[in-house]
Tab-separated table of C-alpha atoms in Angstrom:
chain	number	residue	atom	x	y	z
A	1	PRO	CA	-0.296	0.182	-0.283
A	2	PRO	CA	1.012	4.023	-0.303
A	3	PRO	CA	2.889	5.328	2.398
A	4	PRO	CA	0.400	7.975	4.408
A	5	PRO	CA	0.538	11.459	2.947
A	6	PRO	CA	2.805	13.403	5.040
A	7	PRO	CA	0.899	15.793	7.605
A	8	PRO	CA	-0.179	19.455	7.299
A	9	PRO	CA	2.524	21.943	8.171
A	10	PRO	CA	1.618	24.119	11.572
A	11	PRO	CA	-0.024	27.523	11.004
A	12	PRO	CA	2.261	30.480	11.431
A	13	PRO	CA	2.020	32.070	14.637
A	14	PRO	CA	0.228	35.050	14.690
A	15	PRO	CA	1.818	38.796	14.424
A	16	PRO	CA	2.340	40.161	17.396
A	17	PRO	CA	0.115	42.839	18.740
A	18	ARG	CA	0.173	46.588	17.307
A	19	ALA	CA	0.684	48.955	19.883
A	20	THR	CA	-2.451	50.719	20.728
A	21	ARG	CA	-1.891	54.618	20.734
A	22	VAL	CA	-3.528	56.242	24.107
A	23	GLY	CA	-5.091	59.471	24.095
A	24	PRO	CA	-5.201	62.006	21.221
A	25	MET	CA	-2.091	62.668	18.970
A	26	GLY	CA	-0.632	65.680	19.410
A	27	ILE	CA	2.223	68.398	18.309
A	28	ASP	CA	6.063	67.939	19.046
A	29	ILE	CA	6.469	71.284	20.208
A	30	LYS	CA	9.725	71.074	20.660
A	31	ALA	CA	11.905	73.699	22.885
A	32	GLY	CA	8.857	75.606	23.468
A	33	GLY	CA	7.642	75.578	20.038
A	34	ARG	CA	5.148	78.295	19.242
A	35	LYS	CA	2.670	78.743	22.071
A	36	ALA	CA	-0.217	80.707	21.823
A	37	THR	CA	-0.037	81.771	25.811
A	38	LYS	CA	3.695	82.797	25.045
A	39	LYS	CA	4.276	86.212	26.368
A	40	SER	CA	5.389	88.888	24.388
A	41	GLY	CA	7.560	91.651	25.510
A	42	ARG	CA	10.876	92.841	26.163
A	43	THR	CA	12.065	91.323	29.724
A	44	ALA	CA	15.418	93.192	29.521
A	45	PRO	CA	16.895	96.085	27.078
A	46	VAL	CA	18.677	95.417	24.150
A	47	SER	CA	20.849	98.106	24.757
A	48	GLU	CA	24.487	97.685	26.118
A	49	ASN	CA	24.908	100.893	28.118
A	50	LEU	CA	26.013	100.490	31.410
A	51	TYR	CA	24.585	102.689	33.221
A	52	LEU	CA	20.894	101.937	31.802
A	53	ARG	CA	21.799	98.489	32.390
A	54	LEU	CA	22.495	99.370	36.092
A	55	ILE	CA	19.079	101.207	36.709
A	56	VAL	CA	17.208	98.036	35.398
A	57	LYS	CA	19.231	96.001	38.242
A	58	LEU	CA	18.028	98.269	40.924
A	59	TYR	CA	14.356	98.516	39.244
A	60	ARG	CA	13.543	94.944	39.356
A	61	PHE	CA	14.320	94.179	42.980
A	62	LEU	CA	12.135	97.256	43.411
A	63	ALA	CA	9.528	95.963	41.314
A	64	ARG	CA	10.143	92.078	43.163
A	65	ARG	CA	9.839	93.423	46.499
A	66	THR	CA	7.583	96.154	46.881
A	67	ASP	CA	4.126	95.862	45.937
A	68	ALA	CA	4.004	99.675	44.651
A	69	LYS	CA	3.122	99.360	40.680
A	70	PHE	CA	4.933	102.391	39.663
A	71	ASN	CA	8.189	100.452	40.115
A	72	LYS	CA	6.993	97.684	37.383
A	73	VAL	CA	5.948	100.581	35.413
A	74	VAL	CA	9.116	101.703	35.216
A	75	LEU	CA	11.156	98.873	35.083
A	76	LYS	CA	9.119	97.876	32.074
A	77	ARG	CA	9.486	101.285	30.001
A	78	LEU	CA	12.913	100.838	30.948
A	79	PHE	CA	13.054	97.528	28.329
A	80	THR	CA	11.740	99.814	25.794
A	81	SER	CA	13.235	100.617	22.448
A	82	LYS	CA	14.404	104.464	21.545
A	83	THR	CA	10.577	104.588	19.432
A	84	ASN	CA	8.664	104.385	22.204
A	85	ARG	CA	10.434	106.201	24.672
A	86	PRO	CA	9.879	109.202	22.972
A	87	PRO	CA	11.260	112.590	24.053
A	88	MET	CA	8.864	115.241	26.507
A	89	SER	CA	9.544	119.044	26.228
A	90	ILE	CA	9.819	121.242	29.305
A	91	LYS	CA	7.130	123.011	27.814
A	92	SER	CA	4.913	119.978	28.245
A	93	ILE	CA	6.072	118.658	31.235
A	94	ALA	CA	5.224	122.103	32.746
A	95	LYS	CA	1.635	121.741	31.536
A	96	PHE	CA	1.099	118.793	33.325
A	97	MET	CA	2.201	119.458	36.703
A	98	ALA	CA	0.213	122.702	36.508
A	99	ARG	CA	-2.765	120.801	36.616
A	100	GLU	CA	-4.820	120.947	40.103
A	101	GLY	CA	-3.467	117.980	42.301
A	102	ASN	CA	-0.006	117.800	40.816
A	103	GLU	CA	1.790	120.768	42.266
A	104	GLY	CA	5.116	119.643	44.463
A	105	LYS	CA	4.932	116.613	42.934
A	106	ILE	CA	8.288	114.689	41.165
A	107	ALA	CA	7.430	114.339	37.308
A	108	VAL	CA	8.640	111.078	36.028
A	109	VAL	CA	9.722	110.519	32.312
A	110	VAL	CA	11.611	107.479	31.390
A	111	GLY	CA	12.695	109.528	28.410
A	112	SER	CA	14.760	112.534	27.600
A	113	VAL	CA	13.731	115.962	28.768
A	114	THR	CA	14.182	118.204	26.025
A	115	ASP	CA	14.406	122.174	25.855
A	116	ASP	CA	11.471	124.276	23.979
A	117	VAL	CA	12.662	127.594	22.765
A	118	ARG	CA	8.699	128.910	22.564
A	119	PHE	CA	8.458	128.393	25.802
A	120	LEU	CA	9.750	131.578	27.567
A	121	ASP	CA	8.790	131.410	31.624
A	122	VAL	CA	9.957	127.398	33.251
A	123	PRO	CA	8.296	127.060	36.255
A	124	LYS	CA	10.130	125.432	39.531
A	125	LEU	CA	9.989	121.624	38.504
A	126	THR	CA	11.649	118.830	39.988
A	127	VAL	CA	11.740	116.538	37.132
A	128	CYS	CA	13.381	113.036	37.331
A	129	ALA	CA	13.975	111.563	34.025
A	130	LEU	CA	16.926	109.126	31.701
A	131	ARG	CA	18.724	112.149	30.158
A	132	PHE	CA	18.432	115.515	29.985
A	133	THR	CA	19.682	117.866	26.998
A	134	ALA	CA	22.395	120.598	28.430
A	135	THR	CA	19.517	123.535	27.617
A	136	ALA	CA	16.582	121.660	29.171
A	137	ARG	CA	19.045	121.091	32.094
A	138	ALA	CA	20.424	124.396	32.423
A	139	ARG	CA	16.713	125.992	31.969
A	140	ILE	CA	15.034	123.775	35.034
A	141	VAL	CA	18.297	124.730	37.153
A	142	LYS	CA	17.944	128.343	36.834
A	143	ALA	CA	14.129	128.354	37.655
A	144	GLY	CA	14.882	126.706	41.218
A	145	GLY	CA	14.556	123.294	39.996
A	146	GLU	CA	15.892	120.041	40.262
A	147	CYS	CA	16.973	117.302	37.961
A	148	LEU	CA	17.026	113.898	39.174
A	149	THR	CA	18.030	110.729	38.362
A	150	LEU	CA	16.388	106.816	38.401
A	151	ASP	CA	18.736	106.348	40.892
A	152	GLN	CA	18.003	108.925	43.007
A	153	LEU	CA	14.065	108.845	42.853
A	154	ALA	CA	14.384	105.059	44.120
A	155	LEU	CA	16.272	106.796	47.388
A	156	LYS	CA	13.632	109.801	47.730
A	157	SER	CA	10.203	107.610	46.660
A	158	PRO	CA	11.061	104.045	46.429
A	159	LEU	CA	7.344	103.451	45.794
A	160	GLY	CA	6.691	106.098	43.521
A	161	GLU	CA	4.577	108.474	46.100
A	162	GLY	CA	4.287	111.863	45.431
A	163	THR	CA	5.431	111.141	41.491
A	164	VAL	CA	3.746	112.031	38.075
A	165	LEU	CA	4.566	109.230	35.514
A	166	LEU	CA	4.813	111.555	32.393
A	167	ARG	CA	5.603	109.997	29.049
A	168	GLY	CA	5.604	111.743	25.297
A	169	CYS	CA	3.871	111.471	22.077
A	170	LYS	CA	4.349	108.397	19.720
A	171	SER	CA	3.219	109.826	16.615
A	172	ARG	CA	5.308	113.215	16.234
A	173	ARG	CA	7.770	111.247	14.617
A	174	GLU	CA	8.071	112.863	10.867
A	175	SER	CA	7.242	109.010	9.506
A	176	ALA	CA	4.368	108.714	11.351
A	177	LYS	CA	2.965	111.133	8.797
A	178	HIS	CA	3.622	109.032	6.070
A	179	PHE	CA	1.985	106.226	7.848
A	180	GLY	CA	-1.482	105.244	6.369
A	181	ALA	CA	-2.553	106.327	2.064
A	182	PRO	CA	-1.880	109.613	0.760
A	183	GLY	CA	-3.875	110.471	-2.056
A	184	VAL	CA	-7.302	108.354	-1.731
A	185	PRO	CA	-10.360	110.512	-0.556
A	186	HIS	CA	-10.211	112.450	3.448
A	187	SER	CA	-6.680	111.206	4.069
A	188	SER	CA	-4.386	113.612	5.477
A	189	VAL	CA	-1.383	111.247	4.982
A	190	LYS	CA	2.148	112.800	3.493
A	191	PRO	CA	3.445	111.118	0.184
A	192	TYR	CA	6.757	110.292	-0.427
A	193	VAL	CA	7.805	113.197	-3.104
A	194	ARG	CA	11.021	114.208	-3.948
A	195	SER	CA	10.295	117.632	-4.111
A	196	LYS	CA	7.095	120.298	-3.090
A	197	GLY	CA	6.272	122.398	-6.556
A	198	ARG	CA	4.550	122.975	-9.030
A	199	LYS	CA	6.158	119.734	-11.124
A	200	PHE	CA	5.604	117.151	-8.457
A	201	GLU	CA	2.508	115.168	-8.207
A	202	LYS	CA	0.467	118.302	-9.102
A	203	ALA	CA	-2.012	117.032	-11.403
A	204	ARG	CA	-4.328	114.209	-11.146
A	205	GLY	CA	-6.034	113.545	-7.954
A	206	ARG	CA	-4.810	116.847	-6.383
A	207	ARG	CA	-6.914	119.600	-8.410
A	208	ALA	CA	-10.199	119.650	-9.393
A	209	SER	CA	-8.932	121.313	-13.193
A	210	ARG	CA	-7.183	118.309	-13.967
A	211	GLY	CA	-9.508	114.870	-13.629
A	212	TYR	CA	-10.617	114.762	-9.882
A	213	ARG	CA	-9.513	115.870	-6.356
A	214	ASN	CA	-9.053	113.537	-3.891
């Protein structure tokens, strides 16, 4: 008789179970990544000015160890760029200090204090600022006032009591006059023109007799 057939081969072993995902899949945020909750803004000044860095060190301490909001605001303004620290004239400072309730207080400007030749009678002022122009300092001192630095203010008023915190206008820069669209209806934006005269941008859009006027 013929030999019996060989037994069938054993079935292959089942594949190992696949690793199951636990929880929703997320983005690998490497080294912080782009976070919607990330704080923006400066945490230190970009300037390498030693004196500014020392004042920052002082106001970091005061902002941390006191509850006065004044110190936190001054510290934040010390970090800002020069564009965000616009200068302030003695005329503007005198105007604010003449208001009711501001008599005898110290005007604090985290920026430069400049002179104004159109301002004839300088009152007695106590001003604290990052820097003063030579003529502004001379006129304040001549009127019997005082020019303080921010470290002197920290000794005089560590909590910012008896002070008025002021800042200049950011949109007084020449470049701010060009922001926007010139030539559109009701716009007073200054166009970038090589020169102002008969031959420069005086036709269409500028005169009603030449098509239309905006």
